[in-house]
Structures are given as C-alpha cells and as structure tokens.
Amino acid sequence: RIEIYRGFTPLQLGAGSIGGAINLVTRPVMGTTTNVVSGSYGSFTTRKFTLYRSQGFDTLGYLVLFNYTGSANDFQFFDDNRTPNTPGDDTIKTRQNDNFNAFTVTAKGEATIAGWKLTLSDDFFTKEQGVAGQLGQLSDTAKLDVWSNIVILRLERKGFPLLATDVV
C-alpha cells in the first residue's frame, strides 16, 4: 500500500519535510508458507498474471511477488473529426497505439537477530505503453517507457532507548 502524508510526517519516517512524505509499505512476510498464482483476461485483450510466494521460519522470512499487466486497449470510439457541426464526416474508429505492458517485481527478506529486525526489500516496476494522442492529432508511433527501482534497508528494534533518560 502507499501512505501519503501531507504536511507533518510521522517520526518513524525520519526527519520531517515541509511538503510531506510518501511511504511505500510492502506486504509483511508471513509465518507460514503462502503460494498464490492468478491470471485473468478481459476486454480489449487486457490480461493480468500474478505469482506470489511468502515463507517464514523462526528468525528469517522472505516474499517474492511478480505481476504482469497488459492491454491492447483497442476499443472503438466515435470520432467527429473535430467538426461537431458537420455530421457527414463522423466515423467510428478503433483506438490505435494505446497498448501497454507493465511488470512489477517485489522481493523482501527479513531476519531477527538479538532483538534487532533487519529488512531488505526491492520494488521494481517497468511499463511500456503507446501514446495515442488526442483526436485530430493521433499518433501511431509515440511511446512512453517508465521504470522505477526502490531498494530499502531497514534496521529496527522495538523499545530501543534513544536518550540516556529513557534507560530504566
């Protein structure tokens, strides 16, 4: 899930920023083994495929998630040829160059050692899509490619004293 904080941010996110913060929260590593495989198919050649595995041990755990989503987006639409007062040039067209393919891979490992919890996670995303353009300015070749990779290393200990006055 994605948490969005506007203005002040929670202390666990570190030093506050003036504009806020975005916190990406990945799935927790489950104590039991979990395997999920799913697939779907829909309108306009839309398809989705997901593989997920999570496994936990006494002090170690991991999860891996792979997701693919794509679509041809070749739907039909009414085109008035940008002349709303001239119905003679109106046609029904099929959307071109609006397809996309997106891949997400998430890997996360957790270890608890002497009361410390160490978490390493990697979230990778890539998407390639056509950019169809606006009516009257359609494009058959414009493309948009996006990719993102976020690696997080986190070390935490519950109840760890931060100040000398916190020590009991």
Coordinates of N, CA, C and O in Angstrom, one line a residue, residues 23-145:
N23 N 5.1 7.0 1.9 CA 5.6 5.8 2.5 C 5.1 4.6 1.7 O 3.9 4.4 1.7
L24 N 6.0 3.8 1.1 CA 5.6 2.6 0.4 C 5.7 1.4 1.4 O 6.8 1.2 1.9
V25 N 4.6 0.8 1.7 CA 4.6 -0.3 2.7 C 4.3 -1.6 1.9 O 3.3 -1.8 1.3
T26 N 5.3 -2.5 1.9 CA 5.2 -3.8 1.2 C 4.5 -4.8 2.1 O 4.3 -4.6 3.3
R27 N 4.1 -5.9 1.5 CA 3.4 -6.9 2.3 C 4.3 -7.5 3.4 O 5.5 -7.6 3.2
P28 N 3.8 -7.9 4.5 CA 4.6 -8.5 5.5 C 4.9 -9.9 5.1 O 4.2 -10.6 4.4
V29 N 6.1 -10.4 5.6 CA 6.5 -11.8 5.4 C 5.6 -12.6 6.4 O 5.6 -12.4 7.6
M30 N 4.9 -13.6 5.8 CA 4.0 -14.4 6.6 C 4.8 -15.5 7.3 O 5.8 -16.0 6.9
G31 N 4.3 -15.9 8.5 CA 5.0 -17.0 9.2 C 4.8 -18.4 8.6 O 5.6 -19.3 8.8
T32 N 3.8 -18.5 7.8 CA 3.5 -19.8 7.1 C 3.8 -19.6 5.6 O 3.9 -18.5 5.1
T33 N 4.0 -20.7 5.0 CA 4.3 -20.6 3.5 C 3.0 -20.3 2.8 O 1.9 -20.9 3.0
T34 N 3.1 -19.3 1.9 CA 1.9 -18.9 1.1 C 2.3 -18.9 -0.4 O 3.3 -18.3 -0.7
N35 N 1.5 -19.5 -1.2 CA 1.8 -19.5 -2.6 C 0.5 -19.1 -3.3 O -0.6 -19.6 -3.0
V36 N 0.6 -18.1 -4.2 CA -0.6 -17.6 -5.0 C -0.2 -17.5 -6.4 O 0.8 -17.0 -6.8
V37 N -1.0 -18.1 -7.3 CA -0.9 -18.0 -8.7 C -2.3 -17.5 -9.2 O -3.3 -18.2 -8.9
S38 N -2.3 -16.4 -10.0 CA -3.6 -16.0 -10.5 C -3.4 -15.4 -11.9 O -2.3 -14.9 -12.2
G39 N -4.5 -15.5 -12.7 CA -4.4 -14.9 -14.0 C -5.8 -14.5 -14.4 O -6.8 -15.0 -13.9
S40 N -5.9 -13.5 -15.2 CA -7.2 -13.0 -15.7 C -7.1 -12.5 -17.1 O -6.0 -12.1 -17.6
Y41 N -8.2 -12.4 -17.8 CA -8.3 -11.9 -19.2 C -9.6 -11.1 -19.3 O -10.6 -11.6 -18.8
G42 N -9.5 -10.0 -20.0 CA -10.7 -9.2 -20.1 C -10.8 -8.5 -21.4 O -10.2 -8.8 -22.4
S43 N -11.7 -7.5 -21.4 CA -12.0 -6.7 -22.6 C -10.7 -6.1 -23.2 O -9.8 -5.7 -22.5
F44 N -10.7 -5.9 -24.5 CA -9.6 -5.2 -25.2 C -8.3 -5.9 -25.0 O -7.3 -5.2 -24.9
T45 N -8.3 -7.2 -24.9 CA -7.1 -8.0 -24.7 C -6.4 -7.7 -23.5 O -5.2 -7.6 -23.5
T46 N -7.1 -7.3 -22.4 CA -6.5 -7.0 -21.2 C -6.2 -8.3 -20.4 O -7.0 -9.2 -20.4
R47 N -5.0 -8.4 -19.9 CA -4.6 -9.6 -19.2 C -3.7 -9.2 -17.9 O -3.1 -8.2 -17.9
K48 N -3.8 -10.1 -16.9 CA -3.1 -9.9 -15.7 C -2.6 -11.3 -15.2 O -3.4 -12.3 -15.2
F49 N -1.4 -11.4 -14.8 CA -0.8 -12.6 -14.3 C 0.0 -12.3 -13.0 O 0.8 -11.4 -13.1
T50 N -0.2 -13.0 -12.0 CA 0.5 -12.8 -10.7 C 1.0 -14.1 -10.1 O 0.3 -15.1 -10.1
L51 N 2.3 -14.0 -9.6 CA 2.9 -15.1 -8.9 C 3.3 -14.5 -7.5 O 4.0 -13.4 -7.5
Y52 N 3.1 -15.2 -6.4 CA 3.4 -14.7 -5.1 C 3.8 -15.9 -4.2 O 3.2 -16.9 -4.2
R53 N 4.9 -15.7 -3.5 CA 5.4 -16.7 -2.6 C 5.9 -16.0 -1.3 O 6.7 -15.1 -1.5
S54 N 5.5 -16.5 -0.2 CA 6.0 -16.0 1.1 C 6.3 -17.1 2.0 O 5.5 -18.1 2.0
Q55 N 7.4 -17.1 2.7 CA 7.7 -18.2 3.6 C 8.4 -17.6 4.8 O 9.3 -16.8 4.7
G56 N 8.1 -18.1 6.0 CA 8.7 -17.6 7.2 C 9.3 -18.8 8.0 O 8.7 -19.9 8.0
F57 N 10.4 -18.5 8.7 CA 11.0 -19.5 9.5 C 11.0 -18.9 10.9 O 10.4 -17.9 11.2
D58 N 11.8 -19.4 11.8 CA 11.9 -18.9 13.2 C 12.3 -17.4 13.2 O 11.7 -16.6 13.8
T59 N 13.5 -17.2 12.6 CA 14.0 -15.8 12.6 C 14.2 -15.2 11.3 O 14.8 -14.1 11.1
L60 N 13.8 -16.0 10.2 CA 14.0 -15.5 8.8 C 12.7 -15.6 8.1 O 11.9 -16.4 8.4
G61 N 12.6 -14.8 7.1 CA 11.4 -14.9 6.2 C 11.7 -14.1 4.9 O 12.6 -13.3 4.8
Y62 N 10.9 -14.5 3.9 CA 11.1 -13.8 2.6 C 9.7 -13.8 1.9 O 8.8 -14.6 2.2
L63 N 9.6 -12.9 0.9 CA 8.5 -12.9 0.0 C 9.0 -12.5 -1.4 O 9.9 -11.7 -1.5
V64 N 8.3 -13.0 -2.4 CA 8.6 -12.6 -3.8 C 7.3 -12.5 -4.5 O 6.4 -13.3 -4.4
L65 N 7.1 -11.4 -5.2 CA 5.9 -11.1 -5.9 C 6.3 -10.7 -7.4 O 7.1 -9.8 -7.6
F66 N 5.6 -11.3 -8.3 CA 5.8 -11.0 -9.7 C 4.4 -10.7 -10.3 O 3.5 -11.5 -10.1
N67 N 4.3 -9.6 -11.0 CA 3.0 -9.2 -11.5 C 3.2 -8.6 -12.9 O 4.1 -7.8 -13.2
Y68 N 2.4 -9.1 -13.9 CA 2.3 -8.6 -15.2 C 0.9 -8.2 -15.6 O 0.0 -8.9 -15.3
T69 N 0.8 -7.0 -16.1 CA -0.5 -6.5 -16.6 C -0.3 -5.9 -18.0 O 0.7 -5.1 -18.2
G70 N -1.2 -6.1 -18.9 CA -1.1 -5.6 -20.2 C -2.4 -5.5 -20.9 O -3.4 -6.1 -20.5
S71 N -2.5 -4.7 -21.9 CA -3.8 -4.5 -22.6 C -3.5 -3.9 -24.0 O -2.6 -3.1 -24.2
A72 N -4.3 -4.3 -25.0 CA -4.2 -3.8 -26.3 C -5.0 -2.4 -26.4 O -4.7 -1.6 -27.2
N73 N -6.0 -2.3 -25.5 CA -6.8 -1.0 -25.4 C -7.3 -0.6 -26.8 O -7.3 0.5 -27.2
D74 N -7.7 -1.6 -27.6 CA -8.2 -1.3 -28.9 C -9.7 -1.2 -29.0 O -10.4 -1.8 -29.8
F75 N -10.2 -0.3 -28.2 CA -11.7 -0.1 -28.2 C -12.1 0.8 -29.3 O -11.3 1.6 -29.9
Q76 N -13.4 0.8 -29.6 CA -14.0 1.7 -30.6 C -14.5 2.9 -30.0 O -15.0 2.9 -28.8
F77 N -14.4 4.0 -30.7 CA -14.9 5.3 -30.3 C -15.5 6.1 -31.4 O -15.2 5.9 -32.6
F78 N -16.3 7.1 -31.0 CA -16.9 8.0 -32.0 C -16.0 9.2 -32.3 O -15.5 9.8 -31.4
D79 N -15.7 9.4 -33.5 CA -14.8 10.5 -33.9 C -15.5 11.4 -34.8 O -16.0 11.1 -35.9
D80 N -15.7 12.7 -34.3 CA -16.5 13.7 -35.1 C -15.5 14.5 -35.9 O -15.9 15.5 -36.5
N81 N -14.3 14.0 -36.0 CA -13.3 14.7 -36.9 C -13.0 16.1 -36.5 O -12.7 17.0 -37.3
R82 N -13.3 16.5 -35.2 CA -13.2 17.8 -34.7 C -14.0 18.8 -35.4 O -13.7 20.0 -35.5
T83 N -15.1 18.3 -36.0 CA -16.1 19.2 -36.6 C -17.5 18.8 -36.1 O -18.2 18.2 -36.8
P84 N -17.9 19.3 -34.9 CA -19.1 18.9 -34.3 C -20.4 19.3 -35.1 O -21.4 18.7 -35.0
N85 N -20.2 20.3 -36.0 CA -21.4 20.8 -36.7 C -21.5 20.2 -38.1 O -22.3 20.6 -38.9
T86 N -20.6 19.3 -38.4 CA -20.6 18.6 -39.7 C -20.7 17.1 -39.5 O -19.7 16.4 -39.5
P87 N -21.9 16.6 -39.4 CA -22.0 15.2 -39.1 C -21.7 14.2 -40.2 O -21.5 13.0 -40.0
G88 N -21.5 14.8 -41.4 CA -21.2 13.9 -42.6 C -19.8 13.3 -42.5 O -19.5 12.3 -43.2
D89 N -18.9 13.9 -41.7 CA -17.5 13.3 -41.7 C -17.3 12.5 -40.4 O -16.1 12.2 -40.0
D90 N -18.3 12.2 -39.6 CA -18.2 11.5 -38.4 C -18.0 10.0 -38.7 O -18.6 9.4 -39.6
T91 N -17.2 9.3 -37.9 CA -16.9 7.9 -38.1 C -16.7 7.2 -36.8 O -16.5 7.8 -35.7
I92 N -16.8 5.9 -36.8 CA -16.4 5.0 -35.7 C -15.1 4.5 -35.9 O -14.8 3.9 -37.0
K93 N -14.1 4.7 -35.0 CA -12.7 4.3 -35.2 C -12.3 3.3 -34.1 O -12.9 3.3 -33.0
T94 N -11.3 2.6 -34.4 CA -10.7 1.7 -33.3 C -9.4 2.4 -32.8 O -8.6 2.9 -33.6
R95 N -9.3 2.5 -31.5 CA -8.2 3.2 -30.9 C -6.9 2.4 -31.3 O -6.8 1.2 -31.2
Q96 N -5.9 3.2 -31.7 CA -4.6 2.7 -32.1 C -3.5 3.2 -31.2 O -3.6 4.3 -30.6
N97 N -2.5 2.4 -31.0 CA -1.3 2.8 -30.2 C -1.6 3.2 -28.8 O -1.1 4.2 -28.2
D98 N -2.5 2.5 -28.1 CA -2.9 2.8 -26.8 C -2.6 1.5 -25.9 O -3.1 1.4 -24.8
N99 N -1.8 0.6 -26.4 CA -1.5 -0.6 -25.7 C -0.4 -0.4 -24.6 O 0.3 0.7 -24.6
F100 N -0.4 -1.3 -23.6 CA 0.7 -1.2 -22.6 C 1.0 -2.6 -22.0 O 0.2 -3.5 -22.1
N101 N 2.2 -2.7 -21.5 CA 2.7 -3.8 -20.8 C 3.5 -3.3 -19.6 O 4.4 -2.5 -19.7
A102 N 3.1 -3.8 -18.4 CA 3.7 -3.4 -17.1 C 4.1 -4.6 -16.3 O 3.4 -5.6 -16.2
F103 N 5.3 -4.5 -15.7 CA 5.8 -5.6 -14.9 C 6.2 -5.0 -13.5 O 6.8 -3.9 -13.5
T104 N 5.9 -5.8 -12.5 CA 6.3 -5.4 -11.1 C 6.9 -6.6 -10.5 O 6.4 -7.7 -10.6
V105 N 8.1 -6.4 -9.9 CA 8.7 -7.5 -9.1 C 9.1 -6.9 -7.7 O 9.7 -5.8 -7.6
T106 N 8.6 -7.6 -6.7 CA 8.9 -7.2 -5.3 C 9.6 -8.4 -4.6 O 9.1 -9.5 -4.7
A107 N 10.7 -8.1 -4.0 CA 11.4 -9.1 -3.2 C 11.7 -8.5 -1.8 O 12.1 -7.4 -1.7
K108 N 11.5 -9.3 -0.8 CA 11.7 -8.8 0.6 C 12.2 -9.9 1.5 O 11.7 -11.1 1.4
G109 N 13.2 -9.6 2.3 CA 13.8 -10.6 3.2 C 13.8 -9.9 4.6 O 14.1 -8.7 4.7
E110 N 13.5 -10.7 5.6 CA 13.5 -10.2 7.0 C 14.3 -11.2 7.9 O 14.2 -12.4 7.7
A111 N 15.1 -10.7 8.8 CA 15.8 -11.5 9.8 C 15.7 -10.8 11.1 O 15.9 -9.6 11.2
T112 N 15.5 -11.6 12.2 CA 15.5 -11.1 13.5 C 16.7 -11.7 14.3 O 16.8 -12.9 14.4
I113 N 17.6 -10.8 14.7 CA 18.9 -11.3 15.4 C 19.1 -10.4 16.6 O 19.2 -9.2 16.6
A114 N 19.1 -11.1 17.8 CA 19.3 -10.5 19.1 C 18.4 -9.3 19.3 O 18.8 -8.2 19.8
G115 N 17.1 -9.5 19.0 CA 16.1 -8.4 19.2 C 16.1 -7.3 18.1 O 15.2 -6.5 18.1
W116 N 17.0 -7.4 17.2 CA 17.0 -6.4 16.0 C 16.3 -7.1 14.8 O 16.5 -8.2 14.5
K117 N 15.5 -6.3 14.1 CA 14.9 -6.7 12.9 C 15.5 -6.0 11.7 O 15.5 -4.8 11.6
L118 N 16.0 -6.8 10.8 CA 16.7 -6.3 9.6 C 15.8 -6.7 8.4 O 15.4 -7.8 8.3
T119 N 15.4 -5.7 7.6 CA 14.6 -5.9 6.5 C 15.2 -5.3 5.3 O 15.7 -4.2 5.3
L120 N 15.3 -6.1 4.2 CA 15.8 -5.6 2.9 C 14.7 -5.9 1.9 O 14.2 -7.0 1.8
S121 N 14.3 -4.8 1.2 CA 13.3 -5.0 0.2 C 13.7 -4.3 -1.1 O 14.4 -3.3 -1.1
D122 N 13.2 -4.8 -2.2 CA 13.5 -4.2 -3.5 C 12.1 -4.2 -4.3 O 11.5 -5.3 -4.5
D123 N 11.7 -3.1 -4.8 CA 10.5 -2.9 -5.6 C 10.9 -2.4 -6.9 O 11.4 -1.3 -7.1
F124 N 10.7 -3.2 -8.0 CA 11.0 -2.8 -9.3 C 9.7 -2.7 -10.2 O 8.8 -3.6 -10.1
F125 N 9.6 -1.7 -11.0 CA 8.5 -1.5 -11.8 C 8.9 -1.0 -13.2 O 9.8 -0.1 -13.3
T126 N 8.3 -1.5 -14.3 CA 8.6 -1.0 -15.6 C 7.3 -1.1 -16.4 O 6.5 -2.0 -16.2
K127 N 7.1 -0.1 -17.3 CA 5.9 0.0 -18.1 C 6.3 0.6 -19.5 O 7.0 1.6 -19.5
E128 N 5.8 -0.1 -20.5 CA 6.0 0.4 -21.9 C 4.6 0.6 -22.4 O 3.8 -0.3 -22.3
Q129 N 4.3 1.8 -22.9 CA 3.0 2.0 -23.5 C 3.0 2.9 -24.7 O 3.9 3.7 -24.8
G130 N 2.0 2.7 -25.5 CA 1.8 3.6 -26.6 C 1.1 4.9 -26.2 O 0.4 4.9 -25.2
V131 N 1.4 6.0 -26.9 CA 0.7 7.2 -26.6 C -0.1 7.6 -27.8 O 0.4 8.1 -28.8
A132 N -1.4 7.4 -27.7 CA -2.3 7.5 -28.9 C -2.4 8.9 -29.4 O -2.7 9.2 -30.5
G133 N -2.4 9.9 -28.5 CA -2.6 11.3 -28.8 C -4.0 11.7 -28.7 O -4.9 10.9 -28.2
Q134 N -4.3 12.9 -29.1 CA -5.7 13.4 -29.0 C -6.4 13.3 -30.3 O -5.7 13.2 -31.4
L135 N -7.7 13.4 -30.3 CA -8.4 13.4 -31.5 C -7.9 14.5 -32.5 O -7.7 15.6 -32.0
G136 N -7.7 14.2 -33.7 CA -7.2 15.2 -34.7 C -5.7 15.2 -34.7 O -5.1 15.7 -35.6
Q137 N -5.1 14.6 -33.7 CA -3.6 14.6 -33.6 C -3.2 13.2 -33.1 O -2.3 13.0 -32.2
L138 N -3.7 12.2 -33.7 CA -3.4 10.8 -33.3 C -2.0 10.4 -33.7 O -1.5 10.9 -34.8
S139 N -1.4 9.5 -32.9 CA 0.0 9.1 -33.2 C 0.0 7.6 -33.3 O -0.6 6.9 -32.4
D140 N 0.6 7.0 -34.3 CA 0.7 5.5 -34.4 C 2.1 5.1 -33.8 O 2.3 3.8 -33.8
T141 N 3.0 6.0 -33.5 CA 4.3 5.5 -33.1 C 4.8 6.1 -31.8 O 5.8 5.6 -31.3
A142 N 4.2 7.1 -31.2 CA 4.7 7.6 -29.9 C 4.7 6.6 -28.8 O 3.7 5.8 -28.7
K143 N 5.7 6.5 -28.0 CA 5.8 5.6 -26.9 C 6.3 6.3 -25.6 O 6.9 7.3 -25.7
L144 N 5.9 5.6 -24.5 CA 6.4 6.1 -23.2 C 6.9 4.9 -22.5 O 6.2 3.9 -22.4
D145 N 8.1 5.0 -22.0 CA 8.7 3.9 -21.2 C 9.0 4.5 -19.8 O 9.6 5.6 -19.7

